[in-house]
C-alpha positions in Angstrom: 31.7 22.8 7.4 31.3 19.0 7.5 31.7 17.1 4.3 28.7 15.1 3.2 29.1 11.3 3.5 27.6 9.3 0.6 26.7 5.7 1.1 26.9 3.6 -2.0 24.4 0.7 -2.8 27.2 -1.8 -2.2 27.5 -0.5 1.4 23.9 -1.1 2.2 22.8 -4.4 3.8 20.4 -6.3 1.7 17.9 -9.1 2.3 16.7 -11.4 -0.4 13.0 -11.8 -1.0 11.9 -14.5 -3.5 9.3 -13.4 -6.0 7.0 -15.7 -7.8 5.0 -14.2 -10.7 1.4 -15.3 -11.3 1.2 -16.8 -14.8 0.2 -14.1 -17.3 1.9 -11.2 -15.5 5.4 -11.6 -17.0 4.9 -8.4 -18.9 4.9 -6.4 -15.7 8.1 -5.2 -14.1 9.1 -6.3 -10.6 8.6 -3.8 -7.8 11.6 -1.4 -7.8 13.1 1.5 -5.9 12.8 4.7 -8.0 15.6 6.5 -6.3 18.8 5.8 -4.5 17.4 6.8 -1.1 13.9 5.3 -1.6 12.5 3.2 1.3 9.7 1.8 -0.7 9.4 -0.1 -4.0 6.7 0.9 -6.4 4.1 -1.9 -7.0 2.2 -2.2 -10.2 -1.4 -3.2 -11.0 -1.9 -6.6 -12.7 -5.5 -6.0 -13.8 -6.7 -7.6 -17.0 -9.0 -4.8 -17.8 -9.2 -1.2 -16.5 -10.9 -1.0 -13.1 -12.9 2.2 -12.3 -13.1 3.1 -8.6 -15.9 5.5 -8.0 -15.6 8.2 -5.3 -16.1 6.7 -1.9 -15.6 3.2 -3.2 -12.8 0.7 -2.9 -11.3 -2.1 -5.0 -8.9 -5.0 -4.4 -6.2 -4.7 -7.1 -4.0 -7.7 -8.0 -0.2 -7.3 -8.4 0.5 -10.7 -10.0 3.2 -11.3 -7.3 3.7 -13.8 -4.6 6.5 -13.2 -2.1 8.6 -15.3 0.3 9.3 -12.7 3.0 12.1 -14.0 5.3 11.3 -14.9 8.9 11.7 -11.8 11.1 10.5 -9.5 8.3 7.3 -8.1 7.0 6.4 -6.3 3.8 4.2 -3.2 4.3 1.9 -2.0 1.5 1.6 1.8 1.6 -0.1 4.5 -0.5 1.8 6.4 -3.2 1.9 10.0 -2.2 1.3 11.3 -5.7 -1.9 9.3 -6.1 -3.1 10.4 -2.7 -2.3 14.1 -3.3 -3.4 14.3 -7.0 -6.5 12.0 -7.0 -7.4 11.2 -3.3 -6.5 7.5 -3.9 -5.0 5.7 -1.0 -4.4 2.2 0.4 -7.4 1.6 2.7 -5.7 -0.7 5.3 -2.5 1.3 5.3 -0.1 -0.1 5.9 -1.2 -3.5 4.8 1.0 -6.2 6.2 2.4 -9.2 4.2 3.5 -11.7 6.8 6.5 -14.0 6.3 4.3 -17.1 6.2 1.8 -15.7 3.6 2.2 -17.2 0.1 -0.9 -15.9 -1.7 -0.9 -13.1 -4.3 -0.2 -9.6 -3.0 -3.2 -7.5 -3.6 -3.7 -3.8 -2.8 -6.9 -2.5 -1.3 -7.3 0.9 -3.0 -9.9 3.5 -1.9 -11.0 6.5 -3.9 -11.4 9.4 -1.4 -11.4 11.9 -4.3 -14.3 13.7 -6.0 -14.1 11.9 -9.4 -13.9 8.3 -10.6 -10.3 6.9 -10.7 -9.2 4.3 -13.3 -6.6 1.7 -12.5 -4.8 0.4 -15.6 -2.5 -2.5 -16.1 1.1 -1.7 -15.2 0.1 1.5 -13.3 2.1 2.0 -10.1 -0.5 1.8 -7.4 1.3 1.5 -4.1 4.7 1.2 -2.3 6.1 -1.8 -0.6 8.5 -1.5 2.3 10.2 -4.6 3.7 11.1 -4.1 7.4 12.5 -6.1 10.3 9.9 -7.0 12.9 10.2 -8.4 16.4 7.5 -10.5 18.1 7.0 -9.8 21.7 5.9 -11.8 24.7 2.9 -10.2 26.5 2.6 -10.6 30.2 -0.1 -9.3 32.5 0.8 -6.8 35.1 0.3 -3.3 36.5 1.3 -0.4 34.4 3.8 2.2 35.6 2.6 5.8 35.8 3.7 8.4 33.2 3.3 12.1 32.8 0.9 11.6 29.9 -1.2 9.0 31.7 -4.3 8.1 29.9 -4.4 11.2 27.6 -5.3 10.1 24.1 -6.0 11.8 20.8 -4.7 15.4 20.9 -3.6 15.2 24.5 0.0 16.3 23.7 -1.1 19.4 21.8 -1.4 20.3 18.2 2.0 21.8 17.6 0.5 25.3 16.9 1.6 28.2 18.9 -1.1 29.7 21.1 -1.6 33.0 19.2 -1.9 31.1 15.9 -4.3 28.5 17.5 -6.5 31.4 18.8 -6.5 33.0 15.4 -7.5 29.7 13.7 -10.4 29.3 16.3 -11.6 32.8 15.4 -11.6 32.0 11.7 -13.4 28.8 12.3 -16.3 30.4 14.3 
């Protein structure tokens, strides 16, 4: 049996991101990783008053943060799985991208896909933020090479369900 290898935080490469708080949000914590293996940092709402998002509606929620993302990186704003599962609340433009040259306030576009109103309160953890390396590419016009998949789009590679199970599901759905 192989021995598990544990990587300590000191062994992980880090990249600095400068954070500038919007005045009046000093009471809110900075985004932070909630576990040693977390890819995303939880981001909190900087609303002055509670914001109610009705079912089927959306709201732009401030975070009180401005970021200086280094060149060659982006920050992605993603839904929190707990809010999505428990309440049907998600980040509408997921993932939202914060570019390295953007210096405005980070805001989160929340959508309520659930059946009841959802209230966002100050300090509530509303999204995750993942900082990732990116690479810009150079586009050049040309002729595409052929592949086995070709132009097959949505669902063209199958659904991952074995044939007997798929047939049984079709029978139930009739």
